Amino acid sequence: MYIFSLIKKRLVGAIFRIDLKINSKLTIIGVFEMDLIVKGGTLVTAYEKFVADVGIENGKIKAIGNLVADNDTEIIDATGKLVLPGFIDAHVHLSLPFSGTISADTFETGTRAAAAGGVTTVIDFAIQSKGTTLKETIDKRKAEADGEVIVDYSLHGGITDWNEHTKAELPDIIKKEGVSSFKMFMIYKSEGWLTTDPVLIDALEETKKLGGMIQVHAESVDLLDSLIAKHHNKEEMDKLGAWLHVVTRPNIIEAEAIQRAITWAEYTGGHLFIVHMSTGEGAEMVKAARDRGVNVIAETCPQYLILNEEVFKGENGHLFATCPQIKSKKDGQRLWQGLADGSISTIGTDTCTFNTEQKAMWKGDFTKIPFGLPGTELMVPLLYNDGVKAGKINLRKMVEVGSTNPAKVYGLYPQKGTLRVGSDADIVVFDSDKEVTVDYKNMETNCDWNPFQGKQLKGYPHLTLVRGKVVGKEGKCIGEKGYGKFVKRGTSGNFT
Ligand code: URP
Ligand code: ZN
Ligand code: ZN
């Protein structure tokens, strides 16, 4: 203490004493300069929970401990609040041309929503169209995002044109462009996105060699198309409306495709990621495959955990149409269990926002509803309210599935996904006492309705910091357009 008083007297500028907690003892380790201290909060990582200050300099975490600031240093008082690593929504579709329209959240509004909701990095998709290279597709998507985004972002490739050239591009795409995960679709024939089993097998083999990972949208196209053909008639549509979305997508549609994809992953040894998993059967199959050593990872989304198929019965049931569709309460319970026991590794939102006017394009025909929901802004509060507060997962698990695991799975760790010295200062100061009633009118997302409208939430982000800068405050975005940066990722899929 005395030594540090002397040092402080002799140096000018922002000088801090660091007491680092090692083996429950406070040990003085040095004197540092810092721009900002987040003071007195309870830090929660995937592994620990403890009270400490976080010192930040040049956008990075410089020190964690008991920090003493001089008068010029900016202080954020986090006393009584949780201090969490910034969340990563690794599944968003901003300004996506889809279902005959373009998703309503742009790179600007979608990342405003992220900033307001405690999400510090989003990962969108650069989906090839036939005849275009992955590199061209990624460059085009980056040009759309750069200058618009408020939080950091990355891209997954979307492979829809698998050929010798695409294959040859992969090493550079993964190593130079920093894009190491690639979504492939087992449905969406009319979009021209549908893949085949041999292509999936080839892509799993090829990406495995390079440290890449294949994500699959697992729904069984032939069965789905035959059920759609069976029910796509005026009489049933007049009678059942949006409920036909449920009728044509029984759980077997997803389950069969997941089983098949797992078979190919087991056969090739490739790295497989099941995106937006919606069924209890899927959770069972992923668990069984992981238990026998298959390299398969799964994501689920808040809509599958919290909502259930009853939403399709109301007058506005069509608004909830998304792909895969929302399943039963029992499925939701099984998915929570999968998060808790580690068989489901990540949460993403599959944000693909369509407003009521866009959704109205369906005009009573369930095959014409723009599929997708707004999501990112409420990912963190819903995980807390319906997961932690409801006793389904603990706080460390919330951080693990919403931040640490996405960072690890997608090659962002430890730059993102944790609170440690040297990591980006992506931080959420979370107020677990704050009560909020969901109302789309108060939200940043560009949508005139919300799937959780009227829901009472306890716990909401107080502040969101991206690389040490406050970009979200009390549910509003206060960040600058263009502040967010593209983040190159390392290899994907090396995760147990
Ligand atoms: O319905 C959805 N989820 N739309 C976005 C595209 C996709 O399949 O993820
Ligand atoms: Zn999908
Ligand atoms: Zn998606």
Coordinates of C-alpha atoms and ligand atoms in Angstrom, one line a residue:
M1 CA 0.0 0.0 0.0
Y2 CA 2.8 2.4 1.0
I3 CA 4.9 1.5 -2.0
F4 CA 2.0 2.2 -4.3
S5 CA 1.2 5.6 -2.7
L6 CA 4.8 6.5 -3.5
I7 CA 4.6 5.3 -7.1
K8 CA 1.3 7.2 -7.6
K9 CA 3.0 10.4 -6.3
R10 CA 5.9 10.1 -8.7
L11 CA 4.0 9.3 -11.9
V12 CA 1.4 11.4 -13.7
G13 CA -1.6 10.2 -15.7
A14 CA -4.0 7.3 -15.0
I15 CA -2.1 5.0 -12.7
F16 CA -3.7 2.2 -10.9
R17 CA -2.9 -0.3 -8.3
I18 CA -4.0 -3.8 -9.1
D19 CA -4.8 -6.3 -6.5
L20 CA -5.3 -9.6 -8.2
K21 CA -7.2 -12.4 -6.4
I22 CA -5.0 -15.5 -6.4
N23 CA -6.0 -18.4 -4.2
S24 CA -8.4 -16.1 -2.3
K25 CA -5.5 -13.8 -1.3
L26 CA -5.1 -10.3 -2.6
T27 CA -1.7 -9.9 -4.2
I28 CA -0.4 -6.7 -5.5
I29 CA 1.0 -7.2 -9.0
G30 CA 1.7 -3.9 -10.6
V31 CA 0.8 -0.4 -11.8
F32 CA -1.0 0.2 -15.1
E33 CA -2.5 3.0 -17.1
M34 CA -6.1 2.6 -18.1
D35 CA -8.9 4.6 -19.8
L36 CA -11.9 3.2 -18.0
I37 CA -12.7 1.0 -15.0
V38 CA -16.0 -0.9 -14.6
K39 CA -16.1 -0.9 -10.9
G40 CA -17.5 -3.1 -8.2
G41 CA -19.7 -5.5 -10.2
T42 CA -20.0 -9.2 -9.9
L43 CA -18.1 -10.7 -12.8
V44 CA -19.6 -13.9 -14.3
T45 CA -17.7 -16.0 -16.8
A46 CA -18.4 -19.6 -17.9
Y47 CA -16.2 -20.8 -15.1
E48 CA -16.3 -18.3 -12.2
K49 CA -18.3 -15.7 -10.4
F50 CA -16.6 -13.1 -8.2
V51 CA -16.6 -9.4 -7.4
A52 CA -13.9 -7.3 -9.1
D53 CA -13.2 -4.3 -11.2
V54 CA -12.4 -4.5 -14.9
G55 CA -9.7 -2.0 -16.2
I56 CA -9.8 -1.2 -19.9
E57 CA -7.3 0.4 -22.2
N58 CA -7.5 0.9 -25.9
G59 CA -10.5 -1.3 -26.2
K60 CA -8.9 -4.3 -24.4
I61 CA -9.2 -5.6 -20.9
K62 CA -6.0 -4.6 -19.2
A63 CA -6.6 -5.8 -15.7
I64 CA -9.1 -7.5 -13.5
G65 CA -8.9 -7.1 -9.7
N66 CA -9.2 -4.4 -7.1
L67 CA -8.2 -1.3 -9.1
V68 CA -7.6 2.1 -7.8
A69 CA -8.1 5.0 -10.2
D70 CA -6.8 8.6 -10.3
N71 CA -9.3 11.4 -10.7
D72 CA -9.2 11.6 -14.5
T73 CA -10.2 8.1 -15.1
E74 CA -13.7 7.3 -16.3
I75 CA -15.5 5.0 -13.9
I76 CA -18.6 3.0 -14.6
D77 CA -20.1 2.1 -11.2
A78 CA -21.3 -1.5 -11.6
T79 CA -22.0 -2.1 -7.8
G80 CA -24.9 -4.5 -7.4
K81 CA -24.9 -5.4 -11.1
L82 CA -23.6 -8.4 -13.0
V83 CA -20.6 -7.9 -15.3
L84 CA -20.8 -10.4 -18.2
P85 CA -18.8 -11.0 -21.3
G86 CA -20.5 -9.5 -24.4
F87 CA -22.9 -11.9 -26.0
I88 CA -22.5 -13.3 -29.5
D89 CA -25.5 -13.9 -31.7
A90 CA -24.0 -16.2 -34.2
H91 CA -27.1 -16.5 -36.3
V92 CA -28.6 -13.4 -37.9
H93 CA -29.9 -12.6 -41.4
L94 CA -29.8 -8.8 -41.9
S95 CA -31.2 -7.4 -45.1
L96 CA -31.6 -10.9 -46.5
P97 CA -33.5 -11.3 -49.8
F98 CA -35.8 -14.2 -48.9
S99 CA -39.4 -15.4 -49.3
G100 CA -40.0 -12.8 -52.1
T101 CA -39.0 -9.8 -49.9
I102 CA -36.0 -8.5 -47.9
S103 CA -35.7 -9.0 -44.2
A104 CA -36.5 -5.8 -42.4
D105 CA -33.6 -5.4 -40.0
T106 CA -30.7 -3.9 -41.8
F107 CA -27.1 -4.1 -40.7
E108 CA -27.8 -0.8 -39.0
T109 CA -31.0 -1.6 -37.2
G110 CA -30.1 -5.2 -36.5
T111 CA -26.9 -4.1 -34.8
R112 CA -28.7 -1.2 -33.0
A113 CA -30.9 -4.0 -31.6
A114 CA -27.8 -6.0 -30.6
A115 CA -26.3 -3.0 -28.8
A116 CA -29.5 -2.3 -26.9
G117 CA -29.8 -6.0 -25.9
G118 CA -26.3 -6.9 -24.7
V119 CA -25.0 -8.5 -27.9
T120 CA -21.6 -7.3 -28.9
T121 CA -20.9 -9.5 -31.9
V122 CA -23.3 -10.8 -34.6
I123 CA -22.5 -13.4 -37.3
D124 CA -24.5 -13.0 -40.5
F125 CA -24.4 -15.2 -43.6
A126 CA -22.9 -14.5 -47.1
I127 CA -25.0 -16.9 -49.1
Q128 CA -23.7 -17.7 -52.6
S129 CA -26.0 -17.5 -55.6
K130 CA -25.3 -19.9 -58.4
G131 CA -22.2 -18.8 -60.5
T132 CA -20.8 -16.6 -57.8
T133 CA -17.6 -17.3 -55.8
L134 CA -17.5 -17.4 -52.0
K135 CA -15.0 -14.6 -52.1
E136 CA -17.2 -12.3 -54.2
T137 CA -20.2 -13.1 -52.0
I138 CA -18.3 -12.4 -48.8
D139 CA -16.8 -9.1 -50.2
K140 CA -20.3 -8.0 -51.3
R141 CA -21.8 -8.7 -47.8
K142 CA -18.9 -6.9 -46.1
A143 CA -19.5 -3.9 -48.3
E144 CA -23.1 -3.9 -47.2
A145 CA -22.2 -4.1 -43.5
D146 CA -19.1 -1.9 -43.2
G147 CA -20.0 1.6 -42.2
E148 CA -23.4 0.5 -41.0
V149 CA -22.8 -1.7 -38.1
I150 CA -22.7 -0.6 -34.4
V151 CA -21.4 -3.8 -32.9
D152 CA -18.7 -6.1 -34.2
Y153 CA -19.6 -8.7 -36.8
S154 CA -18.4 -11.7 -38.8
L155 CA -19.8 -13.8 -41.6
H156 CA -20.5 -17.5 -42.2
G157 CA -20.3 -18.6 -45.8
G158 CA -23.4 -20.0 -47.3
I159 CA -22.5 -22.7 -49.8
T160 CA -25.1 -23.2 -52.5
D161 CA -22.8 -23.8 -55.5
W162 CA -20.4 -26.6 -54.6
N163 CA -18.0 -27.2 -57.5
E164 CA -14.2 -27.5 -58.0
H165 CA -13.8 -23.7 -57.8
T166 CA -15.7 -23.4 -54.6
K167 CA -13.6 -26.2 -53.2
A168 CA -10.4 -24.5 -54.3
E169 CA -11.4 -21.3 -52.7
L170 CA -11.8 -22.7 -49.2
P171 CA -8.2 -22.6 -47.9
D172 CA -8.0 -18.8 -48.5
I173 CA -11.5 -18.2 -47.3
I174 CA -10.7 -19.9 -44.0
K175 CA -7.2 -18.8 -43.5
K176 CA -7.0 -15.3 -45.2
E177 CA -10.6 -14.1 -45.0
G178 CA -11.2 -15.5 -41.5
V179 CA -14.5 -17.2 -42.5
S180 CA -14.4 -20.7 -41.2
S181 CA -18.0 -21.9 -41.0
F182 CA -20.3 -22.6 -43.9
K183 CA -24.1 -23.1 -43.9
M184 CA -25.6 -25.6 -46.2
F185 CA -29.3 -26.2 -46.6
M186 CA -31.2 -29.5 -46.7
I187 CA -34.3 -27.5 -47.8
Y188 CA -35.1 -24.4 -49.8
K189 CA -35.3 -25.8 -53.3
S190 CA -37.1 -22.8 -54.8
E191 CA -34.4 -20.4 -53.4
G192 CA -31.8 -22.5 -55.3
W193 CA -30.1 -23.2 -51.9
L194 CA -30.8 -27.0 -51.6
T195 CA -27.8 -29.2 -51.2
T196 CA -27.6 -33.0 -51.7
D197 CA -26.1 -35.7 -49.5
P198 CA -23.0 -36.3 -51.7
V199 CA -22.2 -32.6 -51.7
L200 CA -22.7 -32.5 -47.9
I201 CA -20.3 -35.4 -47.5
D202 CA -17.7 -33.8 -49.8
A203 CA -18.0 -30.5 -48.0
L204 CA -17.6 -32.1 -44.6
E205 CA -14.5 -33.9 -45.8
E206 CA -13.0 -30.9 -47.4
T207 CA -13.6 -28.4 -44.5
K208 CA -12.3 -30.9 -41.9
K209 CA -8.9 -30.8 -43.6
L210 CA -8.8 -27.0 -43.3
G211 CA -10.2 -26.4 -39.9
G212 CA -13.6 -25.4 -41.2
M213 CA -17.1 -26.5 -40.1
I214 CA -20.3 -27.2 -42.0
Q215 CA -23.5 -25.9 -40.5
V216 CA -26.7 -27.5 -41.7
H217 CA -30.3 -26.3 -41.9
A218 CA -31.7 -29.8 -41.2
E219 CA -35.2 -30.3 -42.6
S220 CA -36.1 -33.2 -44.8
V221 CA -36.9 -31.7 -48.2
D222 CA -38.8 -34.6 -49.9
L223 CA -41.0 -35.4 -47.0
L224 CA -41.7 -31.7 -46.4
D225 CA -42.5 -31.1 -50.1
S226 CA -44.8 -34.0 -50.2
L227 CA -46.7 -32.9 -47.1
I228 CA -46.9 -29.3 -48.5
A229 CA -48.4 -30.7 -51.8
K230 CA -50.9 -32.8 -49.8
H231 CA -52.2 -29.9 -47.8
H232 CA -51.8 -27.0 -50.2
N233 CA -55.5 -26.8 -51.2
K234 CA -58.1 -24.1 -50.7
E235 CA -60.4 -26.1 -48.5
E236 CA -57.7 -26.8 -45.9
M237 CA -56.2 -23.4 -46.2
D238 CA -59.5 -21.7 -45.5
K239 CA -60.1 -23.9 -42.5
L240 CA -56.7 -24.1 -40.9
G241 CA -54.7 -21.1 -42.1
A242 CA -51.3 -20.7 -40.6
W243 CA -51.8 -24.0 -38.6
L244 CA -50.9 -25.8 -41.8
H245 CA -47.3 -24.6 -41.2
V246 CA -47.4 -26.9 -38.2
V247 CA -49.3 -29.7 -40.0
T248 CA -46.7 -29.9 -42.8
R249 CA -43.7 -29.8 -40.5
P250 CA -44.0 -32.7 -37.9
N251 CA -40.9 -33.3 -35.8
I252 CA -39.8 -36.1 -38.1
I253 CA -39.0 -33.5 -40.8
E254 CA -36.2 -32.1 -38.6
A255 CA -35.3 -35.4 -36.9
E256 CA -34.7 -37.3 -40.1
A257 CA -32.5 -34.6 -41.6
I258 CA -30.5 -34.3 -38.3
Q259 CA -30.0 -38.1 -38.2
R260 CA -28.8 -38.1 -41.8
A261 CA -26.4 -35.2 -41.3
I262 CA -25.0 -36.9 -38.2
T263 CA -24.5 -40.1 -40.2
W264 CA -22.4 -38.1 -42.7
A265 CA -20.4 -36.4 -40.0
E266 CA -19.7 -39.8 -38.4
Y267 CA -18.7 -41.3 -41.8
T268 CA -16.4 -38.4 -42.7
G269 CA -15.1 -37.3 -39.3
G270 CA -16.1 -33.8 -40.4
H271 CA -17.2 -30.9 -38.1
L272 CA -20.9 -30.6 -38.2
F273 CA -23.1 -27.9 -36.6
I274 CA -26.8 -28.1 -36.4
V275 CA -28.3 -24.6 -36.6
H276 CA -31.6 -23.5 -35.1
M277 CA -32.5 -27.0 -33.6
S278 CA -36.1 -27.1 -32.7
T279 CA -37.0 -30.6 -31.6
G280 CA -36.6 -32.8 -28.6
E281 CA -35.7 -35.7 -31.0
G282 CA -32.8 -33.5 -32.3
A283 CA -31.5 -32.9 -28.8
E284 CA -31.6 -36.7 -28.1
M285 CA -29.7 -37.5 -31.4
V286 CA -27.1 -34.9 -30.9
K287 CA -26.5 -36.0 -27.3
A288 CA -26.2 -39.7 -28.4
A289 CA -23.8 -38.8 -31.2
R290 CA -21.6 -36.6 -29.0
D291 CA -21.5 -39.3 -26.4
R292 CA -20.1 -41.7 -29.0
G293 CA -17.5 -39.1 -30.1
V294 CA -19.1 -37.6 -33.3
N295 CA -18.0 -34.0 -33.8
V296 CA -21.4 -32.5 -33.8
I297 CA -22.4 -29.2 -32.2
A298 CA -25.9 -27.8 -31.9
E299 CA -27.6 -24.4 -31.5
T300 CA -31.1 -23.7 -30.4
C301 CA -33.0 -20.4 -30.3
P302 CA -35.2 -18.6 -27.8
Q303 CA -38.4 -19.1 -29.9
Y304 CA -38.0 -22.9 -29.6
L305 CA -37.3 -22.7 -25.9
I306 CA -40.0 -20.3 -24.8
L307 CA -42.8 -20.3 -27.3
N308 CA -44.8 -23.3 -28.5
E309 CA -47.0 -24.2 -31.4
E310 CA -50.1 -22.6 -29.9
V311 CA -48.9 -19.3 -31.3
F312 CA -50.1 -20.4 -34.8
K313 CA -53.7 -20.7 -33.7
G314 CA -54.4 -17.1 -33.1
E315 CA -55.6 -14.6 -35.7
N316 CA -52.0 -13.5 -36.1
G317 CA -50.5 -16.9 -36.1
H318 CA -48.9 -16.4 -39.5
L319 CA -46.6 -13.8 -38.0
F320 CA -44.8 -16.5 -36.0
A321 CA -44.0 -18.6 -39.1
T322 CA -40.3 -19.4 -39.2
C323 CA -38.2 -22.3 -40.4
P324 CA -38.0 -24.7 -38.7
Q325 CA -41.3 -23.8 -37.1
I326 CA -42.0 -23.5 -33.4
K327 CA -42.7 -26.9 -31.8
S328 CA -44.4 -28.1 -28.6
K329 CA -43.9 -27.3 -24.9
K330 CA -42.3 -30.7 -24.5
D331 CA -39.8 -30.0 -27.2
G332 CA -39.0 -26.7 -25.4
Q333 CA -38.4 -28.5 -22.1
R334 CA -36.1 -31.0 -23.8
L335 CA -34.1 -28.2 -25.4
W336 CA -33.6 -26.5 -22.1
Q337 CA -32.4 -29.8 -20.7
G338 CA -30.0 -30.1 -23.6
L339 CA -28.5 -26.6 -22.8
A340 CA -28.2 -27.5 -19.1
D341 CA -26.5 -30.9 -19.7
G342 CA -24.1 -29.5 -22.4
S343 CA -25.5 -31.5 -25.3
I344 CA -26.7 -28.2 -26.9
S345 CA -23.7 -25.8 -27.0
T346 CA -25.0 -22.5 -28.2
I347 CA -27.9 -20.0 -28.4
G348 CA -28.4 -17.9 -31.5
T349 CA -31.6 -16.2 -32.6
D350 CA -31.9 -16.8 -36.3
T351 CA -33.0 -13.2 -36.5
C352 CA -34.8 -12.7 -39.9
T353 CA -37.2 -9.9 -39.3
F354 CA -40.4 -9.3 -41.3
N355 CA -42.9 -6.7 -40.4
T356 CA -46.7 -7.2 -40.5
E357 CA -46.9 -5.8 -44.0
Q358 CA -44.4 -8.3 -45.3
K359 CA -46.0 -11.1 -43.4
A360 CA -49.4 -10.1 -44.9
M361 CA -48.0 -11.2 -48.3
W362 CA -49.2 -14.7 -47.4
K363 CA -52.9 -13.8 -48.1
G364 CA -54.0 -17.1 -46.5
D365 CA -51.5 -19.3 -48.3
F366 CA -49.1 -20.9 -45.7
T367 CA -46.5 -21.5 -48.4
K368 CA -46.1 -17.8 -49.0
I369 CA -45.4 -16.5 -45.5
P370 CA -42.0 -14.8 -45.2
F371 CA -40.3 -17.1 -42.8
G372 CA -38.5 -15.5 -39.9
L373 CA -38.7 -13.5 -36.6
P374 CA -37.0 -10.6 -34.9
G375 CA -34.7 -11.9 -32.2
T376 CA -31.3 -10.4 -31.2
E377 CA -32.5 -7.6 -29.0
L378 CA -34.2 -10.0 -26.5
M379 CA -31.8 -12.9 -26.6
V380 CA -29.9 -11.9 -23.4
P381 CA -33.0 -10.8 -21.3
L382 CA -34.9 -13.9 -22.3
L383 CA -32.0 -16.2 -21.5
Y384 CA -31.9 -14.6 -18.0
N385 CA -35.6 -14.4 -17.4
D386 CA -36.7 -17.7 -18.8
G387 CA -33.5 -19.6 -18.2
V388 CA -31.7 -18.4 -15.1
K389 CA -34.6 -16.9 -13.1
A390 CA -36.8 -19.8 -13.9
G391 CA -34.1 -22.2 -12.6
K392 CA -33.5 -24.0 -15.9
I393 CA -29.8 -22.9 -16.3
N394 CA -27.4 -21.1 -14.0
L395 CA -25.7 -17.8 -14.7
R396 CA -22.4 -19.4 -15.8
K397 CA -24.3 -21.6 -18.2
M398 CA -26.1 -18.5 -19.6
V399 CA -22.6 -17.0 -20.3
E400 CA -21.3 -20.2 -21.7
V401 CA -24.1 -20.8 -24.2
G402 CA -24.5 -17.2 -25.2
S403 CA -20.9 -16.0 -25.3
T404 CA -18.1 -18.4 -24.5
N405 CA -19.2 -21.4 -26.5
P406 CA -20.1 -19.4 -29.7
A407 CA -16.7 -17.7 -29.4
K408 CA -15.0 -21.1 -29.1
V409 CA -17.0 -22.9 -31.7
Y410 CA -16.5 -20.2 -34.3
G411 CA -12.9 -19.3 -33.7
L412 CA -13.3 -16.0 -31.8
Y413 CA -12.0 -17.1 -28.4
P414 CA -10.4 -15.7 -26.3
Q415 CA -10.5 -12.4 -28.2
K416 CA -14.3 -12.5 -27.6
G417 CA -16.5 -14.6 -25.3
T418 CA -14.8 -14.1 -21.9
L419 CA -13.6 -11.6 -19.4
R420 CA -9.8 -11.9 -19.3
V421 CA -6.8 -9.8 -19.6
G422 CA -6.0 -9.3 -23.3
S423 CA -9.6 -9.9 -24.5
D424 CA -11.6 -7.3 -26.3
A425 CA -13.5 -5.2 -23.7
D426 CA -16.9 -6.5 -24.9
I427 CA -18.9 -6.2 -21.7
V428 CA -22.5 -6.2 -20.5
V429 CA -23.3 -4.6 -17.2
F430 CA -26.6 -6.4 -16.5
D431 CA -29.2 -5.2 -14.0
S432 CA -30.9 -8.3 -12.7
D433 CA -33.6 -6.3 -10.9
K434 CA -34.7 -4.2 -13.9
E435 CA -38.3 -5.0 -14.9
V436 CA -39.3 -4.5 -18.5
T437 CA -42.5 -5.2 -20.4
V438 CA -41.7 -6.2 -24.0
D439 CA -43.1 -3.6 -26.4
Y440 CA -41.9 -3.4 -29.9
K441 CA -42.6 0.3 -29.8
N442 CA -39.7 0.8 -27.4
M443 CA -37.3 -1.4 -29.2
E444 CA -34.5 -0.8 -31.7
T445 CA -35.4 -3.7 -34.0
N446 CA -37.1 -2.5 -37.2
C447 CA -40.3 -4.4 -36.6
D448 CA -43.9 -3.4 -35.9
W449 CA -44.7 -6.4 -33.8
N450 CA -42.8 -8.8 -31.5
P451 CA -43.2 -12.5 -30.8
F452 CA -42.9 -11.7 -27.0
Q453 CA -45.1 -8.6 -27.0
G454 CA -46.5 -7.9 -23.5
K455 CA -44.2 -10.4 -21.8
Q456 CA -42.9 -9.3 -18.4
L457 CA -39.1 -9.6 -18.1
K458 CA -37.0 -9.3 -15.0
G459 CA -33.3 -8.5 -15.7
Y460 CA -32.1 -6.4 -18.6
P461 CA -28.8 -5.0 -19.9
H462 CA -27.9 -1.7 -18.2
L463 CA -24.9 -1.0 -20.4
T464 CA -23.3 -2.7 -23.4
L465 CA -19.7 -2.0 -24.2
V466 CA -18.0 -3.0 -27.5
R467 CA -14.2 -2.8 -27.3
G468 CA -14.5 -0.5 -24.3
K469 CA -17.1 1.9 -25.8
V470 CA -20.6 2.1 -24.4
V471 CA -23.0 1.4 -27.4
G472 CA -26.1 0.4 -25.5
K473 CA -27.7 2.0 -22.4
E474 CA -31.0 1.1 -20.7
G475 CA -32.4 -0.7 -23.7
K476 CA -31.4 1.9 -26.2
C477 CA -28.6 2.0 -28.7
I478 CA -26.2 4.9 -28.1
G479 CA -23.4 3.7 -30.4
E480 CA -22.3 5.2 -33.6
K481 CA -23.1 3.7 -37.0
G482 CA -19.8 2.3 -38.5
Y483 CA -18.2 1.7 -35.1
G484 CA -18.6 -2.1 -35.5
K485 CA -15.7 -3.9 -37.2
F486 CA -15.5 -7.1 -39.2
V487 CA -13.7 -9.7 -37.1
K488 CA -11.6 -12.4 -38.8
R489 CA -12.1 -15.7 -37.1
G490 CA -9.8 -18.6 -36.5
T491 CA -10.7 -22.2 -37.2
S492 CA -14.2 -23.5 -36.4
G493 CA -15.5 -26.6 -34.8
N494 CA -12.6 -27.5 -32.5
F495 CA -14.8 -27.9 -29.5
T496 CA -15.9 -30.6 -27.2
Ligands
URP1 O1 -37.2 -18.9 -41.3 C1 -36.1 -18.6 -41.2 N1 -35.4 -19.0 -40.2 N2 -35.5 -17.8 -42.1 C2 -34.1 -17.5 -42.2 C3 -33.4 -18.5 -43.1 C4 -33.0 -19.8 -42.3 O2 -33.3 -20.9 -42.7 O3 -32.3 -19.6 -41.3
ZN2 ZN -31.9 -22.1 -41.7
ZN3 ZN -31.1 -18.8 -40.2

